[in-house]
Amino acid sequence: ELNRMGAGIVVDKDVAFVPGGKKLYGKRVLARELRGGAALLAAALAADGETRLRDPGHIPRGYENLPAALRGLGAEIS
């Protein structure tokens, strides 16, 4: 899902190469699990445009009040 946003991550066997410095773009992405969902949420905050995070219900289980905390920092989360 991060690659759909432009991250350019390449996976070779059990190693992920994350190039960094890539511009991220808002997309419709799916939060499949807790940590991945949190990573997508963080990427969405850095992305240009609007990101729609589908099935974000995993995130609150591991990160209490994360959306509220991010709103407190100026993020627009609905």
Coordinates of N, CA and C in Angstrom, one line a residue:
E1 N 0.8 -1.2 0.0 CA 0.0 0.0 0.0 C 0.9 1.3 0.0
L2 N 2.0 1.2 0.7 CA 2.9 2.4 0.7 C 3.4 2.6 -0.7
N3 N 3.7 1.6 -1.5 CA 4.2 1.7 -2.9 C 3.1 2.4 -3.7
R4 N 1.8 2.1 -3.5 CA 0.8 2.7 -4.2 C 0.8 4.2 -4.0
M5 N 1.3 4.6 -2.8 CA 1.4 6.1 -2.5 C 2.7 6.7 -3.1
G6 N 3.6 5.8 -3.7 CA 4.8 6.3 -4.3 C 6.1 6.1 -3.5
A7 N 6.1 5.2 -2.5 CA 7.2 5.0 -1.7 C 8.4 4.3 -2.4
G8 N 8.2 3.5 -3.4 CA 9.3 2.9 -4.1 C 10.0 1.8 -3.3
I9 N 9.3 1.1 -2.4 CA 9.9 0.1 -1.6 C 10.1 -1.2 -2.5
V10 N 11.3 -1.8 -2.4 CA 11.6 -3.1 -3.1 C 11.9 -4.2 -2.1
V11 N 11.2 -5.3 -2.3 CA 11.4 -6.4 -1.4 C 12.1 -7.5 -2.1
D12 N 13.3 -8.0 -1.5 CA 14.1 -9.1 -2.1 C 14.2 -10.1 -1.0
K13 N 13.5 -11.2 -1.1 CA 13.5 -12.3 -0.1 C 13.0 -11.8 1.2
D14 N 13.8 -11.7 2.2 CA 13.4 -11.2 3.5 C 13.9 -9.8 3.8
V15 N 14.3 -9.0 2.8 CA 14.8 -7.7 3.0 C 14.0 -6.7 2.2
A16 N 13.6 -5.6 2.9 CA 12.9 -4.5 2.2 C 13.9 -3.4 2.1
F17 N 14.0 -2.9 0.9 CA 14.8 -1.7 0.6 C 13.9 -0.5 0.5
V18 N 14.1 0.5 1.4 CA 13.3 1.7 1.4 C 14.2 2.8 1.0
P19 N 14.0 3.4 -0.2 CA 14.9 4.3 -0.8 C 14.9 5.7 0.0
G20 N 13.7 6.1 0.5 CA 13.6 7.4 1.1 C 13.7 8.5 0.1
G21 N 13.2 9.7 0.6 CA 13.2 10.9 -0.3 C 12.2 10.9 -1.4
K22 N 11.3 9.9 -1.4 CA 10.3 9.8 -2.5 C 9.1 10.7 -2.1
K23 N 8.5 11.3 -3.1 CA 7.3 12.1 -2.8 C 6.1 11.1 -2.7
L24 N 5.3 11.3 -1.7 CA 4.1 10.4 -1.5 C 2.9 11.2 -1.9
Y25 N 1.9 10.4 -2.5 CA 0.7 11.0 -3.0 C -0.5 10.3 -2.3
G26 N -1.5 11.1 -2.0 CA -2.7 10.6 -1.4 C -3.4 9.6 -2.3
K27 N -3.8 8.5 -1.7 CA -4.5 7.4 -2.5 C -5.6 6.7 -1.5
R28 N -6.4 5.8 -2.1 CA -7.2 5.0 -1.3 C -6.4 3.8 -0.9
V29 N -6.2 3.5 0.3 CA -5.3 2.4 0.8 C -6.0 1.6 1.9
L30 N -5.6 0.4 2.1 CA -6.3 -0.5 3.0 C -5.3 -0.8 4.2
A31 N -5.8 -0.6 5.4 CA -5.0 -0.9 6.6 C -5.3 -2.4 6.9
R32 N -4.4 -3.2 6.6 CA -4.7 -4.7 6.8 C -4.4 -5.1 8.2
E33 N -3.6 -4.4 9.0 CA -3.3 -4.8 10.3 C -2.8 -3.6 11.1
L34 N -2.5 -3.7 12.4 CA -2.2 -2.6 13.3 C -1.1 -1.8 12.9
R35 N 0.1 -2.3 12.8 CA 1.3 -1.5 12.6 C 1.3 -1.0 11.1
G36 N 0.9 -1.8 10.2 CA 0.8 -1.3 8.8 C -0.2 -0.2 8.7
G37 N -1.3 -0.3 9.4 CA -2.3 0.8 9.4 C -1.7 2.1 10.0
A38 N -0.9 2.0 11.0 CA -0.3 3.2 11.6 C 0.7 3.8 10.7
A39 N 1.5 2.9 10.0 CA 2.5 3.4 9.0 C 1.8 4.1 7.8
L40 N 0.6 3.6 7.4 CA -0.1 4.2 6.3 C -0.7 5.6 6.8
L41 N -1.1 5.6 8.1 CA -1.6 6.9 8.6 C -0.5 7.9 8.7
A42 N 0.7 7.5 9.1 CA 1.9 8.4 9.1 C 2.2 8.9 7.7
A43 N 2.2 8.0 6.7 CA 2.5 8.3 5.3 C 1.5 9.3 4.8
A44 N 0.2 9.1 5.1 CA -0.9 9.9 4.7 C -0.6 11.4 5.1
L45 N -0.1 11.5 6.3 CA 0.2 12.9 6.8 C 1.2 13.6 6.1
A46 N 2.2 12.8 5.5 CA 3.3 13.4 4.7 C 2.9 13.5 3.2
A47 N 1.8 12.9 2.8 CA 1.5 12.8 1.3 C 0.9 14.1 0.8
D48 N 1.1 14.3 -0.4 CA 0.3 15.4 -1.1 C -1.0 14.8 -1.5
G49 N -2.1 15.6 -1.2 CA -3.4 15.2 -1.5 C -4.1 14.5 -0.4
E50 N -5.3 14.0 -0.7 CA -6.1 13.3 0.3 C -5.9 11.8 0.3
T51 N -5.7 11.2 1.4 CA -5.6 9.7 1.5 C -6.9 9.2 2.2
R52 N -7.4 8.2 1.7 CA -8.6 7.5 2.3 C -8.1 6.2 2.8
L53 N -8.1 6.0 4.1 CA -7.6 4.8 4.7 C -8.8 3.9 5.0
R54 N -8.9 2.8 4.3 CA -10.0 1.9 4.5 C -9.7 0.9 5.6
D55 N -10.7 0.5 6.4 CA -10.6 -0.4 7.5 C -9.5 0.0 8.5
P56 N -9.6 1.2 9.1 CA -8.6 1.7 10.1 C -8.9 1.2 11.5
G57 N -9.9 0.3 11.6 CA -10.3 -0.2 13.0 C -9.2 -0.9 13.7
H58 N -8.1 -1.3 13.1 CA -7.0 -2.0 13.8 C -6.2 -1.0 14.6
I59 N -6.1 0.2 14.1 CA -5.2 1.2 14.7 C -5.5 1.5 16.2
P60 N -6.8 1.8 16.5 CA -7.0 2.2 17.9 C -6.7 1.1 18.9
R61 N -6.7 -0.2 18.5 CA -6.4 -1.3 19.4 C -5.0 -1.1 20.0
G62 N -4.1 -0.6 19.2 CA -2.7 -0.5 19.7 C -2.2 0.9 20.0
Y63 N -2.9 1.9 19.5 CA -2.5 3.3 19.7 C -3.7 4.1 20.2
E64 N -3.8 4.2 21.5 CA -4.9 4.8 22.1 C -5.0 6.3 21.7
N65 N -6.1 6.7 21.3 CA -6.4 8.1 20.9 C -5.4 8.7 19.9
L66 N -4.9 7.8 19.0 CA -3.9 8.3 18.0 C -4.6 9.4 17.1
P67 N -5.8 9.1 16.5 CA -6.4 10.2 15.7 C -6.6 11.5 16.4
A68 N -7.0 11.4 17.7 CA -7.2 12.7 18.4 C -5.8 13.4 18.6
A69 N -4.8 12.6 18.9 CA -3.5 13.2 19.1 C -3.0 13.9 17.8
L70 N -3.2 13.2 16.7 CA -2.8 13.8 15.4 C -3.6 15.0 15.1
R71 N -4.9 15.0 15.4 CA -5.7 16.2 15.2 C -5.2 17.3 16.0
G72 N -4.7 17.0 17.2 CA -4.1 18.1 18.1 C -2.8 18.7 17.5
L73 N -2.2 18.0 16.6 CA -1.0 18.5 15.9 C -1.4 19.2 14.6
G74 N -2.7 19.2 14.3 CA -3.1 19.9 13.1 C -3.6 19.0 11.9
A75 N -3.6 17.7 12.1 CA -4.0 16.8 11.0 C -5.5 16.9 10.9
E76 N -6.0 16.8 9.6 CA -7.4 16.8 9.4 C -7.8 15.3 9.2
I77 N -8.4 14.7 10.2 CA -8.8 13.3 10.2 C -10.3 13.2 10.4
S78 N -11.0 12.6 9.5 CA -12.4 12.5 9.7 C -12.8 11.0 9.8

